[in-house]
Coordinates of C-alpha atoms and ligand atoms in Angstrom, one line a residue:
M1210 CA 21.6 14.6 5.8
E1211 CA 22.7 18.1 5.0
R1212 CA 24.2 16.9 1.7
T1213 CA 20.8 16.2 0.3
M1214 CA 19.1 19.1 2.0
I1215 CA 21.3 21.5 0.1
K1216 CA 19.5 22.8 -2.9
E1217 CA 22.5 24.9 -4.1
A1218 CA 26.1 25.2 -2.8
F1219 CA 28.2 28.3 -3.3
A1220 CA 31.6 26.8 -3.3
K1221 CA 33.5 30.0 -3.3
E1222 CA 31.9 31.5 -0.3
G1223 CA 31.6 28.2 1.4
K1224 CA 27.8 28.8 1.8
V1225 CA 24.8 26.7 1.0
L1226 CA 21.2 27.4 0.2
L1227 CA 18.5 25.3 1.8
K1228 CA 14.8 25.2 1.1
G1229 CA 12.3 23.4 3.4
W1230 CA 9.7 23.8 6.1
V1231 CA 9.8 25.2 9.6
H1232 CA 9.6 22.1 11.8
D1233 CA 10.1 23.9 15.1
T1234 CA 11.6 27.1 16.6
R1235 CA 13.1 27.6 20.1
D1236 CA 14.0 30.8 21.8
L1237 CA 16.7 30.6 24.5
K1238 CA 17.0 34.4 24.5
K1239 CA 20.7 34.6 23.6
V1240 CA 20.3 31.9 21.0
R1241 CA 17.4 31.1 18.7
F1242 CA 17.0 27.8 16.8
L1243 CA 15.0 26.9 13.8
V1244 CA 14.7 23.3 12.9
L1245 CA 14.3 23.1 9.1
K1246 CA 13.0 20.0 7.4
D1247 CA 12.7 18.7 3.9
I1248 CA 12.1 15.2 2.5
S1249 CA 15.7 14.2 3.2
G1250 CA 15.7 15.1 6.9
R1251 CA 16.3 18.0 9.4
I1252 CA 18.9 20.5 10.2
Q1253 CA 19.3 23.1 12.9
V1254 CA 19.6 26.7 12.0
T1255 CA 21.2 28.7 14.8
G1256 CA 21.0 32.4 15.4
V1257 CA 23.2 34.1 18.1
N1258 CA 22.2 37.4 19.5
G1259 CA 24.9 40.0 18.7
K1260 CA 26.5 37.8 16.0
T1261 CA 23.6 37.0 13.6
D1262 CA 22.1 39.9 11.6
P1263 CA 19.5 41.5 14.0
K1264 CA 16.7 41.3 11.4
I1265 CA 17.3 37.6 10.9
F1266 CA 17.6 37.0 14.7
E1267 CA 14.2 38.8 15.0
L1268 CA 12.7 36.7 12.2
L1269 CA 13.8 33.5 13.9
D1270 CA 11.3 34.2 16.6
N1271 CA 8.5 34.9 14.2
L1272 CA 8.3 31.9 11.9
N1273 CA 5.1 29.9 11.9
R1274 CA 5.5 26.1 11.9
E1275 CA 5.2 24.4 8.5
S1276 CA 5.9 27.6 6.6
A1277 CA 8.2 27.1 3.5
V1278 CA 11.4 29.1 3.8
E1279 CA 14.7 29.5 2.1
V1280 CA 17.9 29.9 4.2
I1281 CA 21.4 30.8 3.0
G1282 CA 24.3 30.4 5.4
K1283 CA 27.4 28.6 6.4
L1284 CA 27.4 25.0 7.6
Q1285 CA 29.5 24.2 10.6
E1286 CA 30.3 21.2 12.8
S1287 CA 28.4 21.2 16.0
S1288 CA 28.5 18.5 18.7
Q1289 CA 25.2 19.7 20.2
A1290 CA 23.1 19.9 17.0
P1291 CA 21.2 16.9 15.9
G1292 CA 23.0 15.3 13.0
G1293 CA 26.3 17.0 14.1
K1294 CA 26.0 20.1 11.9
E1295 CA 24.2 23.4 12.1
L1296 CA 23.7 26.3 9.8
L1297 CA 24.6 29.9 10.6
P1298 CA 22.1 32.0 8.6
D1299 CA 22.9 35.0 6.5
S1300 CA 19.4 35.3 5.1
I1301 CA 16.0 33.7 5.6
T1302 CA 13.3 34.3 3.0
M1303 CA 9.7 33.3 3.4
I1304 CA 8.6 31.3 0.4
A1305 CA 5.0 30.4 1.6
E1306 CA 3.8 31.2 5.1
A1307 CA 1.6 28.7 6.9
K1308 CA -1.3 30.3 8.7
N1309 CA -1.5 30.1 12.4
P1310 CA -3.1 28.1 14.1
L1311 CA -2.6 25.0 12.0
P1312 CA -5.8 22.8 11.6
I1313 CA -3.8 19.8 12.9
D1314 CA -0.6 19.0 14.7
A1315 CA 1.8 17.8 12.0
S1316 CA 4.6 16.9 14.4
D1317 CA 5.7 13.3 15.1
Y1318 CA 4.0 13.4 18.5
S1319 CA 0.7 14.5 17.0
K1320 CA -2.4 13.4 19.0
T1321 CA -4.7 14.6 16.2
E1322 CA -7.3 11.9 15.4
L1323 CA -7.0 10.1 12.1
P1324 CA -10.3 11.5 10.5
L1325 CA -9.1 15.1 11.1
R1326 CA -5.6 14.2 9.8
L1327 CA -7.2 12.8 6.6
D1328 CA -9.3 15.9 6.2
N1329 CA -6.0 17.8 6.2
R1330 CA -3.8 15.2 4.5
F1331 CA -1.8 18.0 2.7
L1332 CA -0.5 19.1 6.1
D1333 CA -0.4 15.6 7.6
L1334 CA 2.1 14.8 4.9
H1335 CA 4.5 17.3 6.5
S1336 CA 4.9 14.8 9.4
T1337 CA 7.9 12.5 9.3
R1338 CA 5.8 9.6 10.4
T1339 CA 3.3 10.0 7.6
Q1340 CA 6.1 10.5 5.1
A1341 CA 7.8 7.3 6.4
I1342 CA 4.7 5.3 5.5
F1343 CA 4.6 6.5 1.9
K1344 CA 8.3 6.2 1.4
I1345 CA 8.0 2.6 2.5
Q1346 CA 5.0 2.1 0.2
S1347 CA 7.0 3.4 -2.7
T1348 CA 9.7 0.9 -1.8
I1349 CA 7.1 -1.9 -1.7
L1350 CA 5.9 -0.9 -5.2
Q1351 CA 9.5 -0.7 -6.5
G1352 CA 10.3 -4.1 -4.9
Y1353 CA 7.2 -5.6 -6.7
R1354 CA 8.3 -4.2 -10.0
D1355 CA 12.0 -5.3 -9.5
F1356 CA 10.9 -8.8 -8.5
M1357 CA 8.5 -9.2 -11.4
I1358 CA 10.9 -7.9 -14.0
K1359 CA 13.6 -10.4 -12.7
E1360 CA 11.0 -13.1 -13.2
N1361 CA 10.6 -12.0 -16.9
A1362 CA 7.0 -10.9 -16.3
I1363 CA 5.5 -8.1 -18.4
E1364 CA 3.9 -5.1 -16.8
A1365 CA 0.4 -4.3 -18.1
M1366 CA -2.3 -1.6 -17.8
F1367 CA -5.9 -2.6 -17.9
P1368 CA -9.2 -0.7 -18.2
A1369 CA -10.8 0.8 -15.1
L1370 CA -14.3 0.8 -16.7
I1371 CA -15.9 -2.5 -17.4
G1372 CA -19.2 -3.7 -18.9
S1373 CA -19.9 -6.6 -16.4
S1374 CA -18.7 -7.9 -13.1
S1375 CA -15.3 -9.5 -13.0
E1376 CA -15.6 -11.0 -9.5
G1377 CA -19.3 -11.8 -9.3
G1378 CA -21.3 -10.5 -6.4
T1379 CA -23.1 -7.2 -6.2
D1380 CA -20.4 -4.9 -4.9
L1381 CA -20.1 -2.8 -8.1
F1382 CA -20.1 0.9 -8.5
K1383 CA -22.4 1.7 -11.5
T1384 CA -21.8 4.6 -13.8
K1385 CA -23.2 6.0 -17.0
Y1386 CA -21.2 5.3 -20.2
F1387 CA -22.9 7.2 -23.0
E1388 CA -26.1 5.2 -23.7
K1389 CA -24.9 2.2 -21.7
E1390 CA -24.3 1.3 -18.1
A1391 CA -20.7 0.6 -17.0
Y1392 CA -19.0 -0.3 -13.8
L1393 CA -15.8 0.6 -12.0
S1394 CA -13.5 -2.3 -12.2
Q1395 CA -13.5 -4.6 -9.1
S1396 CA -10.3 -6.3 -10.4
C1397 CA -8.3 -6.7 -13.6
Q1398 CA -8.9 -10.4 -13.3
L1399 CA -10.4 -11.2 -16.6
Y1400 CA -8.0 -9.0 -18.5
K1401 CA -4.9 -10.4 -16.9
Q1402 CA -6.0 -13.9 -17.7
M1403 CA -6.6 -13.0 -21.3
L1404 CA -3.2 -11.4 -21.5
A1405 CA -1.3 -14.3 -19.7
C1406 CA -2.7 -16.6 -22.4
S1407 CA -0.3 -14.9 -24.9
M1408 CA 2.4 -13.1 -22.9
E1409 CA 2.7 -16.0 -20.3
K1410 CA 3.8 -14.0 -17.3
V1411 CA 2.1 -10.7 -16.6
F1412 CA 1.8 -8.3 -13.7
A1413 CA 0.0 -5.1 -12.9
I1414 CA -0.5 -2.6 -10.1
F1415 CA -4.2 -2.0 -10.4
T1416 CA -6.8 0.2 -8.7
V1417 CA -10.0 -1.7 -7.8
W1418 CA -13.3 -0.3 -6.6
R1419 CA -15.6 -2.3 -4.3
A1420 CA -19.0 -0.9 -3.3
E1421 CA -18.9 -2.8 0.0
K1422 CA -21.0 -1.0 2.5
H1423 CA -19.0 -2.2 5.6
N1424 CA -16.8 0.4 7.1
T1425 CA -14.0 -1.5 8.8
T1426 CA -10.3 -0.8 9.7
R1427 CA -9.2 -3.2 6.9
H1428 CA -11.5 -2.4 4.0
L1429 CA -11.4 0.4 1.5
N1430 CA -13.9 1.2 -1.3
E1431 CA -10.9 2.0 -3.5
A1432 CA -7.8 -0.1 -3.1
R1433 CA -4.7 -1.1 -5.0
Q1434 CA -3.7 -4.6 -5.9
L1435 CA -0.5 -6.2 -7.0
D1436 CA -1.7 -8.6 -9.6
Y1437 CA 0.1 -11.6 -11.2
E1438 CA -0.9 -14.1 -13.8
E1439 CA 1.1 -17.0 -15.3
A1440 CA 0.3 -19.3 -18.2
F1441 CA 1.1 -23.1 -18.1
A1442 CA 0.9 -22.8 -14.3
D1443 CA -1.3 -24.2 -11.5
D1444 CA -2.1 -22.9 -8.0
K1445 CA 1.1 -24.4 -6.5
K1446 CA 3.4 -22.7 -9.0
V1447 CA 2.0 -19.2 -8.4
M1448 CA 1.9 -19.6 -4.6
E1449 CA 5.6 -20.3 -4.8
V1450 CA 6.1 -17.1 -6.8
M1451 CA 4.1 -15.1 -4.3
G1452 CA 6.1 -16.5 -1.3
R1453 CA 9.4 -15.4 -2.9
C1454 CA 7.9 -12.1 -4.0
M1455 CA 6.7 -11.2 -0.5
Q1456 CA 10.1 -12.2 0.9
F1457 CA 11.9 -10.1 -1.7
I1458 CA 9.7 -7.0 -1.0
V1459 CA 10.1 -7.3 2.8
K1460 CA 13.8 -7.7 2.6
K1461 CA 14.1 -4.6 0.3
V1462 CA 12.1 -2.6 2.8
I1463 CA 14.3 -3.8 5.7
D1464 CA 17.5 -3.0 3.7
E1465 CA 16.5 0.3 2.3
R1466 CA 14.2 1.9 4.8
P1467 CA 15.7 1.3 8.3
E1468 CA 15.2 4.9 9.4
E1469 CA 11.6 5.0 8.4
L1470 CA 10.9 1.6 10.0
E1471 CA 12.5 2.9 13.2
S1472 CA 10.4 6.1 13.1
L1473 CA 7.3 3.9 12.9
K1474 CA 8.6 1.5 15.5
A1475 CA 8.0 -1.3 13.1
K1476 CA 9.8 -4.5 13.7
L1477 CA 10.0 -6.3 10.4
E1478 CA 11.4 -9.7 9.6
V1479 CA 11.5 -11.6 6.3
P1480 CA 8.4 -14.0 6.5
K1481 CA 8.5 -17.7 6.3
V1482 CA 6.2 -19.6 4.0
K1483 CA 3.7 -22.4 4.9
Y1484 CA 1.1 -24.4 3.0
I1485 CA -1.9 -25.8 4.8
T1486 CA -5.2 -27.1 3.4
F1487 CA -8.6 -25.6 4.2
A1488 CA -9.6 -28.9 5.7
E1489 CA -6.6 -28.9 8.0
V1490 CA -7.3 -25.4 9.1
K1491 CA -10.9 -26.4 9.9
E1492 CA -9.6 -29.3 12.1
I1493 CA -7.2 -27.0 13.9
M1494 CA -9.9 -24.4 14.5
K1495 CA -12.2 -27.0 15.8
K1496 CA -9.6 -28.1 18.4
E1497 CA -8.8 -24.5 19.2
K1498 CA -12.5 -23.7 19.6
V1499 CA -12.3 -20.9 17.0
K1500 CA -15.5 -20.4 15.0
M1501 CA -15.4 -20.2 11.2
P1502 CA -18.0 -20.4 8.4
A1503 CA -18.2 -23.5 6.2
H1504 CA -16.5 -22.1 3.2
D1505 CA -14.4 -19.2 4.4
L1506 CA -12.0 -18.2 7.2
S1507 CA -13.3 -16.0 10.1
G1508 CA -11.2 -13.0 11.3
D1509 CA -10.5 -15.1 14.5
A1510 CA -9.3 -18.0 12.4
E1511 CA -6.9 -15.7 10.5
K1512 CA -5.6 -14.4 13.9
K1513 CA -5.2 -17.9 15.2
L1514 CA -3.1 -18.8 12.2
E1515 CA -0.7 -16.0 13.0
E1516 CA -0.5 -17.2 16.6
L1517 CA 0.3 -20.7 15.5
Y1518 CA 2.6 -19.7 12.7
P1519 CA 4.1 -16.3 13.5
N1520 CA 5.4 -14.1 10.7
T1521 CA 4.5 -16.6 8.1
I1522 CA 2.8 -16.2 4.7
T1523 CA 0.3 -19.0 5.3
F1524 CA -1.3 -20.3 2.1
V1525 CA -4.6 -21.9 2.8
T1526 CA -5.1 -24.3 -0.1
E1527 CA -7.7 -26.6 -1.6
W1528 CA -10.4 -24.1 -0.8
P1529 CA -14.0 -25.4 -0.9
L1530 CA -15.4 -24.7 -4.3
A1531 CA -18.5 -23.1 -2.8
G1532 CA -16.4 -20.4 -1.2
K1533 CA -14.6 -19.3 -4.4
T1534 CA -15.6 -17.1 -7.4
F1535 CA -16.8 -18.5 -10.7
Y1536 CA -13.4 -18.4 -12.5
I1537 CA -11.5 -20.7 -10.0
M1538 CA -10.8 -24.2 -11.2
P1539 CA -12.9 -26.9 -9.5
D1540 CA -11.2 -29.9 -7.9
G1541 CA -14.0 -32.2 -6.8
E1542 CA -15.8 -30.6 -3.9
N1543 CA -12.8 -28.3 -3.5
S1544 CA -11.0 -25.9 -5.8
K1545 CA -7.6 -24.9 -6.9
G1546 CA -8.1 -21.6 -5.2
F1547 CA -6.3 -20.3 -2.1
D1548 CA -6.0 -17.4 0.3
A1549 CA -2.7 -16.1 1.8
I1550 CA -2.8 -15.0 5.4
W1551 CA 0.0 -12.9 7.0
K1552 CA 0.1 -11.3 10.4
G1553 CA -3.5 -12.3 11.2
M1554 CA -5.1 -11.0 8.0
E1555 CA -5.9 -12.0 4.4
I1556 CA -3.4 -10.4 2.1
S1557 CA -4.2 -12.2 -1.1
S1558 CA -6.4 -14.6 -2.9
G1559 CA -5.7 -16.5 -6.1
G1560 CA -5.8 -19.8 -7.8
Q1561 CA -5.7 -21.8 -11.0
R1562 CA -8.4 -20.4 -13.4
I1563 CA -10.9 -22.2 -15.6
H1564 CA -9.5 -22.2 -19.2
I1565 CA -12.2 -24.5 -20.6
P1566 CA -15.1 -22.5 -22.1
E1567 CA -17.8 -25.1 -21.3
L1568 CA -16.8 -25.4 -17.7
L1569 CA -16.6 -21.7 -17.3
E1570 CA -20.2 -21.3 -18.6
E1571 CA -21.3 -24.0 -16.1
R1572 CA -19.6 -22.3 -13.2
L1573 CA -21.0 -18.9 -14.2
K1574 CA -24.5 -20.4 -14.1
A1575 CA -23.8 -22.0 -10.8
H1576 CA -23.0 -18.5 -9.5
K1577 CA -26.3 -17.2 -11.0
L1578 CA -24.4 -15.1 -13.6
N1579 CA -25.3 -14.9 -17.2
P1580 CA -22.7 -16.4 -19.6
K1581 CA -23.9 -13.9 -22.2
D1582 CA -22.5 -11.1 -20.2
F1583 CA -19.1 -12.8 -20.3
K1584 CA -19.1 -13.7 -24.0
S1585 CA -15.8 -12.0 -25.0
Y1586 CA -14.1 -13.4 -21.9
I1587 CA -15.3 -17.0 -22.5
D1588 CA -14.5 -16.7 -26.2
S1589 CA -10.9 -15.8 -25.5
F1590 CA -10.4 -19.3 -24.2
R1591 CA -11.5 -21.0 -27.5
F1592 CA -8.2 -20.3 -29.3
G1593 CA -5.3 -22.0 -27.6
A1594 CA -5.7 -20.9 -24.1
P1595 CA -3.5 -23.0 -21.8
P1596 CA -4.0 -23.7 -18.1
H1597 CA -3.1 -20.6 -16.1
A1598 CA -3.1 -19.3 -12.5
G1599 CA -2.5 -16.1 -10.6
W1600 CA -3.2 -13.9 -7.6
G1601 CA -3.8 -10.4 -6.3
V1602 CA -2.2 -9.0 -3.2
G1603 CA -3.7 -5.9 -1.4
L1604 CA -1.1 -3.1 -1.4
E1605 CA -2.7 -1.2 1.5
R1606 CA -3.2 -4.4 3.5
I1607 CA 0.5 -5.3 3.2
T1608 CA 1.6 -1.8 4.0
M1609 CA -0.6 -1.7 7.0
L1610 CA 0.6 -5.1 8.3
M1611 CA 4.3 -4.5 7.7
L1612 CA 4.1 -1.3 9.7
G1613 CA 1.7 -2.4 12.4
L1614 CA -0.8 0.4 11.5
D1615 CA -4.2 0.1 13.2
N1616 CA -6.2 1.4 10.3
I1617 CA -5.9 0.7 6.6
R1618 CA -6.7 4.3 5.9
E1619 CA -3.2 5.2 7.3
A1620 CA -1.8 3.3 4.3
V1621 CA -3.6 5.3 1.6
L1622 CA -2.8 8.8 0.7
F1623 CA -6.4 9.8 0.0
P1624 CA -8.7 7.1 1.2
R1625 CA -12.1 6.4 -0.3
D1626 CA -14.5 4.9 2.2
R1627 CA -18.2 4.9 2.9
E1628 CA -18.0 8.5 4.2
R1629 CA -14.9 9.9 2.5
L1630 CA -14.6 11.2 -1.1
T1631 CA -12.5 14.3 -0.4
P1632 CA -9.7 15.3 -0.3
Ligands
AMO2857 P1 -9.8 -10.5 -3.7 O1 -11.1 -9.8 -3.9 O2 -9.7 -11.5 -2.6 O3 -9.3 -11.2 -5.1 O4 -8.7 -9.3 -3.5 C1 -7.3 -9.6 -3.4 C2 -6.7 -8.9 -2.2 O5 -6.9 -7.5 -2.4 C3 -7.1 -6.9 -1.1 N1 -8.5 -6.3 -1.1 C4 -8.8 -5.2 -0.4 N2 -8.1 -4.3 0.4 C5 -8.7 -3.3 1.0 N3 -10.0 -3.1 0.8 C6 -10.8 -3.9 0.1 N4 -12.1 -3.7 0.0 C7 -10.2 -5.0 -0.6 N5 -10.6 -6.0 -1.4 C8 -9.6 -6.8 -1.7 C9 -7.0 -7.9 -0.1 C10 -7.3 -9.2 -0.9 O6 -6.8 -10.3 -0.3 N6 -9.1 -11.1 -8.6 C11 -8.8 -11.7 -7.4 C12 -7.4 -12.0 -7.2 C13 -6.9 -13.1 -8.1 O7 -7.5 -14.2 -7.9 O8 -5.9 -12.9 -8.8 C14 -9.3 -10.7 -6.3 O9 -9.5 -9.5 -6.6 O10 -5.6 -8.0 0.3

């Protein structure tokens, strides 16, 4: 731990320079302790009355929690200090003092309620627990990239401003765009499809905006998706890719973030993968007396699936056509669309897309959308567009589920919900 905490080492004098934040101080009269923390961990700084410079010994009793300080001193083995090492200080310099009292408790035992923590996110991010969540999220993102690059997929960036809906429905944020109206993107759906029709395998980490009015513990108005799209592929092919992708990401988190998982008391195992049709789920729920709508799963049905198939990415396939968006390929009464459920919640939806312009126009009309608004999208399928399929996984949803967080807002640095636009 101390190896990475050291910002500079003075080999000749055998001293080190540390920079970090005051986690805690303790005064045992003869001995005073400062627990210093930085992103790599914590170390104890020990002052001894009579041995340590009196000015420094005095200062050790006057450091506000969460202040940024610089400490120079000698490291020594200590069987009592956490981590087995302590620092005997020669100098302590205040870099940036934290005012007292703090607006929230940023310790790991904090009882501060989530809304107040989010109001003061800059300080909440001093807590090891909060840092653990975002270190793990960073590993999830890296895992997604590593996996996709190994699959020979190409990473892409797409516009956040769009001229018409990409998902159908009314949950769009409208904005002015010079003389025109524009919308914040609900999904990079149409763009990733157009791109897959030349680059074959594409992926993106894309921010989406949904003007949904409901304020729940699993919805955000601004969320991030892990998007994938593949040409010459159907729903079955891309579900197989997602199953392996999720297993790869979870394994990477288990391998690389054991301390963070431990600090969040998260018990994570690599998930299994299962395929089940929508009709089969309906039958099961009927037997189990769990209610669900005709063309969708209910929250209770999602929970029941986890009860029946624990820690399994359950792909619910052959989704009723009436329950899917306009771009999903029909298959009689059903479609080639699916949802993926994990730990009792939807983490993804996807499917094979319609690559036939005439069928796309028909489906747009069936969804009461005007094909004219989708002209450039429809036209892109007139010039050698092969069958293709893909999916989008919610980044905050999987972070929340992996770590057993009660509220999706815990899994976003700066959440955007019905009430929150700052910080
Ligand atoms: P869908 O709208 O189902 O599909 O979104 C895919 C996944 O993104 C996450 N998600 C959300 N997370 C938090 N808050 C929200 N408001 C929110 N909305 C969605 C969920 C969800 O399963 N274009 C398609 C995907 C595709 O077919 O490729 C789409 O956006 O985890």
